[in-house]
């Protein structure tokens, strides 16, 4: 009982450390800028808002703390040795990577680079004798890379789980330029979570004596000397970004989570191998970076091999998205379904849709082709104040002029609408997948 009370006391102190960490708040600010940009893009593309920044804030904050607690409980049985100076370097690398791509603002890339730097310092021990660079090389040399890579694996296991349970709530409709220059519908899939992680570390003069031996204890030199442990507060950012124009968002997220689960398992095994065989640290660090980047490239390649899903066809108007709390939600409409008839009139363009709805301004009856291609009939009275298209966001047509080109840019949450000369006078909205 005394041990549990002391453990809780140490955890509470570590939680207080997180609240004093500027990196934790910096991560939240960057995440909120990204969500704010998403909402701005939704307004510019569809003249409405599909997400609430307040809701996104509480969702990412609460789920971040929940994941942090789960990961910390796992790490209690693992142990770690990450000097505070290494934490600063980890964040410095992450912020530098952020200047190139927002998706690089992920612990996998920074941890992999830290592992590579650790190997370089190990191969060239003379670097440790450079007095002017002790602040850089000493914490890199003291870093226990297997435990850092183990953290990366645990983070991505949790990320795969979060993707599964949150699903389509992570999806934001968008418009992009297809391979043949035609504007098509798609979904930007993204979510970020600030993770407060509490790492069990060997400390001199610590008050916590463990009744068990952590997995990595024999590799942490100071643990053998002191035999006492304490907690280090480590703020991390867990992030996911993807894009689909060929699948429904739920199907794409399900596939992405499966690939992330596979990635996490591989890195978990690599971290354990690098613990028992130090020469494997270099291989594990490279795998951490390349496999994560490989997932991104594979997903992008997979999209190019399939036909766009969110385009109109001869059967009617395809639904790209529906507004939360709108009439479309009450009617049970969802993305991917096709509006075949309105008030018994076949519709293939937005103009035909509006004309058919004006046949009976007080009531609307729809024939919709569901995801299986079967017809379903829904109807509803139309009231003053209802959305003019029942809260339905349709796939783009020939008159659509706003879109997001596939070209990637750094710090893209700072960009907005930009002009592009052309016959259609299209306005571009810059984004990154």
Short mmCIF file of C-alpha atoms in Angstrom, two decimals:
data_model
loop_
_atom_site.label_atom_id
_atom_site.label_comp_id
_atom_site.label_asym_id
_atom_site.label_seq_id
_atom_site.Cartn_x
_atom_site.Cartn_y
_atom_site.Cartn_z
CA UNK A 1 0.00 0.00 0.00
CA UNK A 2 2.85 2.36 0.85
CA UNK A 3 4.41 1.66 -2.55
CA UNK A 4 1.16 2.50 -4.39
CA UNK A 5 0.79 5.78 -2.49
CA UNK A 6 4.39 6.72 -3.26
CA UNK A 7 3.88 5.78 -6.90
CA UNK A 8 0.78 7.99 -7.14
CA UNK A 9 2.63 10.81 -5.40
CA UNK A 10 5.47 10.58 -7.92
CA UNK A 11 3.00 10.52 -10.82
CA UNK A 12 1.21 13.62 -9.50
CA UNK A 13 4.53 15.43 -9.25
CA UNK A 14 5.32 14.41 -12.84
CA UNK A 15 1.89 15.68 -13.94
CA UNK A 16 2.81 19.01 -12.38
CA UNK A 17 6.05 18.96 -14.37
CA UNK A 18 4.06 18.60 -17.61
CA UNK A 19 2.06 21.72 -16.78
CA UNK A 20 5.35 23.60 -16.42
CA UNK A 21 6.77 22.30 -19.70
CA UNK A 22 6.71 24.98 -22.44
CA UNK A 23 6.96 22.25 -25.10
CA UNK A 24 3.57 20.88 -24.07
CA UNK A 25 1.90 24.24 -24.67
CA UNK A 26 3.90 24.81 -27.85
CA UNK A 27 2.60 21.52 -29.21
CA UNK A 28 -0.99 22.50 -28.37
CA UNK A 29 -0.58 25.86 -30.13
CA UNK A 30 0.78 24.20 -33.29
CA UNK A 31 -2.06 21.66 -33.26
CA UNK A 32 -4.71 24.34 -32.80
CA UNK A 33 -3.25 26.35 -35.68
CA UNK A 34 -3.59 23.27 -37.85
CA UNK A 35 -7.21 22.71 -36.80
CA UNK A 36 -7.99 26.38 -37.28
CA UNK A 37 -6.62 26.19 -40.80
CA UNK A 38 -8.78 23.14 -41.49
CA UNK A 39 -11.89 25.06 -40.46
CA UNK A 40 -10.86 28.09 -42.56
CA UNK A 41 -10.41 25.83 -45.59
CA UNK A 42 -13.84 24.27 -45.04
CA UNK A 43 -15.41 27.72 -45.06
CA UNK A 44 -13.57 28.76 -48.21
CA UNK A 45 -14.33 25.57 -50.09
CA UNK A 46 -17.91 24.91 -48.98
CA UNK A 47 -18.99 28.23 -47.41
CA UNK A 48 -19.78 26.44 -44.16
CA UNK A 49 -18.07 24.86 -41.15
CA UNK A 50 -18.06 21.13 -40.52
CA UNK A 51 -15.87 21.06 -37.42
CA UNK A 52 -15.77 23.05 -34.19
CA UNK A 53 -12.39 24.21 -32.97
CA UNK A 54 -13.63 24.03 -29.37
CA UNK A 55 -14.73 20.42 -29.84
CA UNK A 56 -11.44 19.55 -31.52
CA UNK A 57 -9.50 21.16 -28.66
CA UNK A 58 -11.19 19.11 -25.95
CA UNK A 59 -11.11 15.94 -28.01
CA UNK A 60 -7.38 16.11 -28.63
CA UNK A 61 -6.64 17.20 -25.04
CA UNK A 62 -8.68 14.49 -23.29
CA UNK A 63 -7.63 11.67 -25.60
CA UNK A 64 -4.03 12.86 -25.33
CA UNK A 65 -4.08 12.56 -21.54
CA UNK A 66 -5.79 9.18 -21.70
CA UNK A 67 -3.15 7.84 -24.11
CA UNK A 68 -0.41 9.38 -21.99
CA UNK A 69 -1.65 7.56 -18.89
CA UNK A 70 -1.90 4.23 -20.73
CA UNK A 71 1.57 4.61 -22.25
CA UNK A 72 3.02 5.64 -18.89
CA UNK A 73 1.59 2.55 -17.19
CA UNK A 74 3.25 0.41 -19.85
CA UNK A 75 6.57 2.24 -19.48
CA UNK A 76 6.53 1.64 -15.70
CA UNK A 77 7.42 -1.96 -16.46
CA UNK A 78 9.96 -1.00 -19.12
CA UNK A 79 12.07 1.83 -17.70
CA UNK A 80 13.87 4.51 -19.69
CA UNK A 81 16.91 6.75 -19.63
CA UNK A 82 16.28 10.02 -21.44
CA UNK A 83 18.19 12.97 -19.97
CA UNK A 84 16.31 16.26 -19.93
CA UNK A 85 18.91 17.64 -22.34
CA UNK A 86 17.90 14.86 -24.76
CA UNK A 87 14.27 15.95 -24.43
CA UNK A 88 15.29 19.46 -25.50
CA UNK A 89 17.16 18.06 -28.50
CA UNK A 90 14.22 15.84 -29.41
CA UNK A 91 11.93 18.86 -29.54
CA UNK A 92 14.52 20.98 -31.33
CA UNK A 93 14.78 18.36 -34.07
CA UNK A 94 10.98 18.12 -34.28
CA UNK A 95 10.63 21.88 -34.70
CA UNK A 96 13.31 21.95 -37.39
CA UNK A 97 11.53 19.16 -39.25
CA UNK A 98 8.28 21.12 -38.95
CA UNK A 99 9.82 23.78 -41.19
CA UNK A 100 9.92 21.24 -44.03
CA UNK A 101 6.65 19.31 -43.63
CA UNK A 102 3.97 19.40 -40.95
CA UNK A 103 3.73 15.60 -41.02
CA UNK A 104 7.41 15.46 -39.98
CA UNK A 105 6.28 16.88 -36.64
CA UNK A 106 6.11 13.32 -35.38
CA UNK A 107 8.15 11.60 -32.70
CA UNK A 108 9.10 8.79 -35.12
CA UNK A 109 11.26 11.07 -37.28
CA UNK A 110 12.91 12.91 -34.40
CA UNK A 111 13.58 9.67 -32.48
CA UNK A 112 15.08 8.02 -35.56
CA UNK A 113 17.40 10.98 -36.10
CA UNK A 114 18.40 10.91 -32.41
CA UNK A 115 19.24 7.23 -32.79
CA UNK A 116 21.41 7.95 -35.83
CA UNK A 117 23.21 10.76 -33.98
CA UNK A 118 23.80 8.38 -31.05
CA UNK A 119 25.48 5.92 -33.44
CA UNK A 120 27.64 8.69 -34.96
CA UNK A 121 28.84 9.80 -31.52
CA UNK A 122 29.56 6.17 -30.64
CA UNK A 123 31.61 5.66 -33.80
CA UNK A 124 33.52 8.91 -33.27
CA UNK A 125 34.15 9.14 -29.48
CA UNK A 126 36.46 12.09 -30.07
CA UNK A 127 33.34 14.23 -30.46
CA UNK A 128 32.79 13.94 -26.71
CA UNK A 129 36.12 15.69 -26.11
CA UNK A 130 35.02 18.82 -27.94
CA UNK A 131 34.35 21.14 -25.03
CA UNK A 132 32.36 23.64 -27.08
CA UNK A 133 29.87 20.95 -28.14
CA UNK A 134 29.41 19.08 -24.86
CA UNK A 135 25.85 20.41 -24.67
CA UNK A 136 25.08 18.55 -27.89
CA UNK A 137 27.09 15.32 -27.88
CA UNK A 138 26.88 14.38 -24.18
CA UNK A 139 23.06 14.00 -23.98
CA UNK A 140 23.06 12.18 -27.32
CA UNK A 141 25.67 9.75 -26.02
CA UNK A 142 23.81 9.20 -22.73
CA UNK A 143 20.49 8.58 -24.47
CA UNK A 144 19.18 5.02 -24.14
CA UNK A 145 18.01 4.57 -27.73
CA UNK A 146 16.14 1.24 -27.25
CA UNK A 147 13.82 2.83 -24.70
CA UNK A 148 13.20 5.82 -27.00
CA UNK A 149 12.33 3.53 -29.91
CA UNK A 150 10.13 1.49 -27.59
CA UNK A 151 8.25 4.72 -26.82
CA UNK A 152 7.82 5.33 -30.57
CA UNK A 153 6.32 1.85 -30.95
CA UNK A 154 3.90 2.33 -28.04
CA UNK A 155 2.84 5.74 -29.38
CA UNK A 156 1.99 4.27 -32.77
CA UNK A 157 0.11 1.36 -31.22
CA UNK A 158 -2.05 3.93 -29.46
CA UNK A 159 -2.35 5.96 -32.66
CA UNK A 160 -3.63 2.91 -34.55
CA UNK A 161 -6.21 2.37 -31.80
CA UNK A 162 -7.31 6.02 -31.85
CA UNK A 163 -7.81 5.88 -35.61
CA UNK A 164 -10.02 2.82 -35.24
CA UNK A 165 -12.31 4.25 -32.59
CA UNK A 166 -12.54 7.85 -33.88
CA UNK A 167 -12.83 6.96 -37.56
CA UNK A 168 -14.71 9.43 -39.73
CA UNK A 169 -14.53 12.18 -37.10
CA UNK A 170 -10.95 12.70 -38.29
CA UNK A 171 -12.07 13.32 -41.89
CA UNK A 172 -12.52 16.70 -43.54
CA UNK A 173 -13.92 16.93 -47.11
CA UNK A 174 -11.78 18.70 -49.64
CA UNK A 175 -11.49 19.38 -53.37
CA UNK A 176 -8.38 18.54 -55.36
CA UNK A 177 -7.23 18.57 -58.95
CA UNK A 178 -7.31 15.10 -60.46
CA UNK A 179 -4.79 13.53 -62.80
CA UNK A 180 -6.60 14.83 -65.89
CA UNK A 181 -7.08 18.36 -64.59
CA UNK A 182 -10.65 17.74 -63.42
CA UNK A 183 -11.54 18.84 -59.89
CA UNK A 184 -12.63 15.87 -57.78
CA UNK A 185 -13.75 15.38 -54.20
CA UNK A 186 -11.65 13.79 -51.50
CA UNK A 187 -10.99 13.70 -47.78
CA UNK A 188 -8.13 15.09 -45.76
CA UNK A 189 -7.65 12.73 -42.82
CA UNK A 190 -5.80 14.23 -39.92
CA UNK A 191 -5.65 14.36 -36.17
CA UNK A 192 -3.08 15.36 -33.58
CA UNK A 193 -2.82 14.65 -29.89
CA UNK A 194 -0.48 16.21 -27.30
CA UNK A 195 0.69 13.27 -25.18
CA UNK A 196 1.92 13.83 -21.60
CA UNK A 197 4.21 10.85 -21.03
CA UNK A 198 5.64 9.97 -17.62
CA UNK A 199 8.80 7.90 -17.90
CA UNK A 200 10.17 5.79 -15.07
CA UNK A 201 13.86 6.61 -14.83
CA UNK A 202 16.73 5.74 -12.48
CA UNK A 203 17.57 8.77 -10.35
CA UNK A 204 20.13 9.40 -7.64
CA UNK A 205 18.43 9.89 -4.29
CA UNK A 206 15.07 8.71 -5.59
CA UNK A 207 12.39 7.67 -3.11
CA UNK A 208 10.65 5.05 -5.23
CA UNK A 209 11.97 1.49 -4.79
CA UNK A 210 10.38 -0.89 -7.27
CA UNK A 211 9.30 -4.40 -6.26
CA UNK A 212 10.10 -5.52 -9.81
CA UNK A 213 12.94 -5.05 -12.28
CA UNK A 214 12.05 -2.95 -15.35
CA UNK A 215 12.72 -4.53 -18.72
CA UNK A 216 15.54 -2.15 -19.66
CA UNK A 217 17.03 -1.90 -16.15
CA UNK A 218 20.24 -3.77 -16.96
CA UNK A 219 20.97 -1.35 -19.77
CA UNK A 220 20.57 1.74 -17.57
CA UNK A 221 23.84 2.17 -15.70
CA UNK A 222 22.60 4.49 -12.97
CA UNK A 223 19.83 2.08 -12.01
CA UNK A 224 22.36 -0.47 -10.87
CA UNK A 225 24.04 2.17 -8.71
CA UNK A 226 21.10 3.88 -7.05
CA UNK A 227 18.39 1.24 -7.15
CA UNK A 228 15.88 4.13 -6.92
CA UNK A 229 13.52 5.48 -9.51
CA UNK A 230 11.59 8.62 -10.34
CA UNK A 231 9.43 10.02 -13.13
CA UNK A 232 10.38 12.32 -15.98
CA UNK A 233 7.63 14.29 -17.72
CA UNK A 234 8.05 14.00 -21.49
CA UNK A 235 5.55 15.90 -23.70
CA UNK A 236 5.16 14.33 -27.15
CA UNK A 237 3.01 15.00 -30.20
CA UNK A 238 1.15 12.13 -31.80
CA UNK A 239 -0.08 12.97 -35.27
CA UNK A 240 -1.74 11.36 -38.25
CA UNK A 241 -2.24 12.80 -41.73
CA UNK A 242 -3.49 11.07 -44.85
CA UNK A 243 -5.60 11.74 -47.90
CA UNK A 244 -8.08 9.76 -49.95
CA UNK A 245 -10.03 10.40 -53.11
CA UNK A 246 -10.64 6.75 -53.99
CA UNK A 247 -12.10 5.35 -50.74
CA UNK A 248 -14.66 6.30 -48.15
CA UNK A 249 -12.90 7.92 -45.18
CA UNK A 250 -13.81 5.11 -42.77
CA UNK A 251 -12.36 2.49 -45.12
CA UNK A 252 -9.19 4.52 -45.65
CA UNK A 253 -8.69 5.10 -41.93
CA UNK A 254 -9.26 1.41 -41.21
CA UNK A 255 -6.56 0.50 -43.70
CA UNK A 256 -4.17 3.16 -42.40
CA UNK A 257 -4.63 1.99 -38.82
CA UNK A 258 -3.79 -1.58 -39.85
CA UNK A 259 -0.58 -0.41 -41.52
CA UNK A 260 0.30 1.69 -38.46
CA UNK A 261 -0.26 -1.34 -36.25
CA UNK A 262 2.16 -3.33 -38.41
CA UNK A 263 4.68 -0.47 -38.26
CA UNK A 264 4.41 -0.28 -34.47
CA UNK A 265 4.98 -4.02 -34.09
CA UNK A 266 8.09 -3.90 -36.30
CA UNK A 267 9.57 -0.96 -34.36
CA UNK A 268 8.72 -2.69 -31.07
CA UNK A 269 10.68 -5.77 -32.14
CA UNK A 270 13.50 -3.59 -33.48
CA UNK A 271 13.77 -1.73 -30.15
CA UNK A 272 14.06 -5.01 -28.24
CA UNK A 273 16.68 -6.33 -30.66
CA UNK A 274 18.68 -3.11 -30.31
CA UNK A 275 18.57 -3.52 -26.52
CA UNK A 276 20.11 -7.00 -26.62
CA UNK A 277 22.44 -6.31 -29.58
CA UNK A 278 23.73 -2.74 -29.64
CA UNK A 279 24.81 -2.97 -33.29
CA UNK A 280 21.10 -3.16 -34.18
CA UNK A 281 20.54 0.42 -32.92
CA UNK A 282 21.60 1.81 -36.29
CA UNK A 283 19.28 -0.53 -38.19
CA UNK A 284 16.37 0.17 -35.83
CA UNK A 285 16.83 3.95 -36.13
CA UNK A 286 16.86 3.79 -39.91
CA UNK A 287 13.79 1.54 -39.93
CA UNK A 288 11.93 3.98 -37.67
CA UNK A 289 12.32 6.74 -40.25
CA UNK A 290 12.14 4.85 -43.53
CA UNK A 291 9.19 2.62 -42.66
CA UNK A 292 7.14 5.59 -41.47
CA UNK A 293 7.96 7.51 -44.63
CA UNK A 294 7.25 4.37 -46.62
CA UNK A 295 3.72 4.23 -45.21
CA UNK A 296 3.09 7.77 -46.44
CA UNK A 297 4.50 7.11 -49.91
CA UNK A 298 2.64 3.81 -50.23
CA UNK A 299 -0.66 5.44 -49.31
CA UNK A 300 -0.10 8.20 -51.88
CA UNK A 301 0.87 5.68 -54.56
CA UNK A 302 -2.17 3.55 -53.79
CA UNK A 303 -4.44 6.55 -54.36
CA UNK A 304 -2.94 7.18 -57.80
CA UNK A 305 -3.71 3.62 -58.92
CA UNK A 306 -7.46 3.93 -58.25
CA UNK A 307 -10.21 5.98 -59.87
CA UNK A 308 -11.66 8.94 -57.94
CA UNK A 309 -14.75 8.02 -55.95
CA UNK A 310 -16.25 11.44 -55.29
CA UNK A 311 -17.35 12.46 -58.78
CA UNK A 312 -20.81 12.69 -60.33
CA UNK A 313 -22.03 10.04 -62.75
CA UNK A 314 -25.04 9.30 -64.93
CA UNK A 315 -27.01 7.90 -61.99
CA UNK A 316 -27.23 11.23 -60.18
CA UNK A 317 -25.42 13.57 -57.79
CA UNK A 318 -22.85 12.04 -55.45
CA UNK A 319 -22.79 13.19 -51.82
CA UNK A 320 -19.32 14.29 -50.70
CA UNK A 321 -20.31 15.11 -47.11
CA UNK A 322 -23.23 16.13 -44.92
CA UNK A 323 -23.34 18.97 -42.42
CA UNK A 324 -23.54 17.96 -38.74
CA UNK A 325 -27.02 18.52 -37.29
CA UNK A 326 -28.54 19.20 -40.70
CA UNK A 327 -31.62 17.81 -42.44
CA UNK A 328 -29.37 15.38 -44.33
CA UNK A 329 -28.37 13.78 -41.02
CA UNK A 330 -32.04 13.40 -40.04
CA UNK A 331 -32.72 11.75 -43.40
CA UNK A 332 -29.89 9.28 -42.84
CA UNK A 333 -27.84 10.43 -45.81
CA UNK A 334 -24.10 9.82 -45.83
CA UNK A 335 -21.00 10.41 -47.93
CA UNK A 336 -20.73 8.21 -50.99
CA UNK A 337 -24.47 7.88 -51.59
CA UNK A 338 -26.06 9.18 -54.80
CA UNK A 339 -29.12 11.43 -55.06
CA UNK A 340 -30.99 9.83 -57.95
CA UNK A 341 -34.35 11.64 -57.91
CA UNK A 342 -35.83 14.61 -56.08
CA UNK A 343 -39.63 14.86 -55.98
CA UNK A 344 -39.73 12.11 -58.64
CA UNK A 345 -37.48 14.12 -60.99
CA UNK A 346 -34.15 12.66 -62.14
CA UNK A 347 -31.28 15.01 -61.21
CA UNK A 348 -27.78 15.06 -62.66
CA UNK A 349 -26.71 18.67 -62.01
CA UNK A 350 -27.06 21.16 -59.16
CA UNK A 351 -29.39 23.26 -61.28
CA UNK A 352 -31.71 20.27 -61.79
CA UNK A 353 -31.55 19.61 -58.03
CA UNK A 354 -32.63 23.15 -57.20
CA UNK A 355 -35.39 23.11 -59.82
CA UNK A 356 -36.73 19.80 -58.49
CA UNK A 357 -36.73 21.09 -54.91
CA UNK A 358 -38.67 24.21 -55.96
CA UNK A 359 -41.49 21.98 -57.26
CA UNK A 360 -42.60 21.64 -53.64
CA UNK A 361 -40.97 24.26 -51.40
CA UNK A 362 -42.56 22.80 -48.25
CA UNK A 363 -41.70 19.12 -48.72
CA UNK A 364 -38.93 17.08 -50.27
CA UNK A 365 -38.87 13.41 -51.27
CA UNK A 366 -35.59 11.84 -52.35
CA UNK A 367 -34.69 8.61 -54.05
CA UNK A 368 -31.14 7.81 -53.00
CA UNK A 369 -28.79 5.04 -54.11
CA UNK A 370 -27.00 3.76 -51.02
CA UNK A 371 -23.42 2.49 -50.81
CA UNK A 372 -24.55 -0.94 -52.05
CA UNK A 373 -26.30 0.62 -55.05
CA UNK A 374 -29.82 -0.09 -53.78
CA UNK A 375 -32.57 2.53 -53.82
CA UNK A 376 -33.92 4.02 -50.62
CA UNK A 377 -36.62 6.65 -50.27
CA UNK A 378 -36.48 9.42 -47.68
CA UNK A 379 -38.67 12.47 -47.20
CA UNK A 380 -38.91 15.47 -44.96
CA UNK A 381 -40.78 18.74 -44.55
CA UNK A 382 -38.75 21.85 -45.36
CA UNK A 383 -38.77 24.64 -42.80
CA UNK A 384 -37.62 28.23 -42.87
CA UNK A 385 -33.93 28.40 -41.99
CA UNK A 386 -33.10 24.95 -43.38
CA UNK A 387 -29.98 24.67 -45.52
CA UNK A 388 -30.88 25.29 -49.17
CA UNK A 389 -29.51 21.86 -50.10
CA UNK A 390 -30.67 20.11 -46.91
CA UNK A 391 -27.13 20.23 -45.53
CA UNK A 392 -25.75 18.13 -48.36
CA UNK A 393 -22.28 18.90 -49.72
CA UNK A 394 -22.13 17.59 -53.26
CA UNK A 395 -19.08 16.39 -55.15
CA UNK A 396 -17.57 19.07 -57.44
CA UNK A 397 -18.88 19.71 -60.92
CA UNK A 398 -17.69 21.64 -63.98
CA UNK A 399 -18.55 24.96 -62.31
CA UNK A 400 -16.36 24.37 -59.25
CA UNK A 401 -13.44 26.83 -59.19
CA UNK A 402 -11.83 26.36 -55.75
CA UNK A 403 -9.57 23.42 -55.07
CA UNK A 404 -6.43 22.32 -53.24
CA UNK A 405 -3.52 21.31 -55.48
CA UNK A 406 -1.54 18.23 -54.52
CA UNK A 407 1.67 20.25 -54.26
CA UNK A 408 3.02 20.09 -50.71
CA UNK A 409 4.17 23.08 -48.74
CA UNK A 410 5.83 23.58 -45.37
CA UNK A 411 3.93 25.19 -42.49
CA UNK A 412 0.82 24.93 -44.63
CA UNK A 413 -1.48 25.97 -41.82
CA UNK A 414 -0.21 29.52 -42.48
CA UNK A 415 -1.37 29.55 -46.11
CA UNK A 416 -4.77 30.55 -47.50
CA UNK A 417 -6.33 31.27 -50.86
CA UNK A 418 -3.94 32.26 -53.61
CA UNK A 419 -4.66 33.25 -57.16
CA UNK A 420 -3.75 31.31 -60.26
CA UNK A 421 -4.24 32.71 -63.75
CA UNK A 422 -6.09 30.55 -66.23
CA UNK A 423 -9.15 30.33 -68.42
CA UNK A 424 -11.32 29.28 -65.48
CA UNK A 425 -9.66 31.80 -63.12
CA UNK A 426 -9.23 29.10 -60.54
CA UNK A 427 -8.19 30.03 -57.05
CA UNK A 428 -5.80 27.63 -55.36
CA UNK A 429 -5.79 26.69 -51.72
CA UNK A 430 -2.47 25.25 -50.70
CA UNK A 431 -2.40 22.14 -48.59
CA UNK A 432 -0.16 19.21 -47.63
CA UNK A 433 -1.04 15.51 -47.51
#
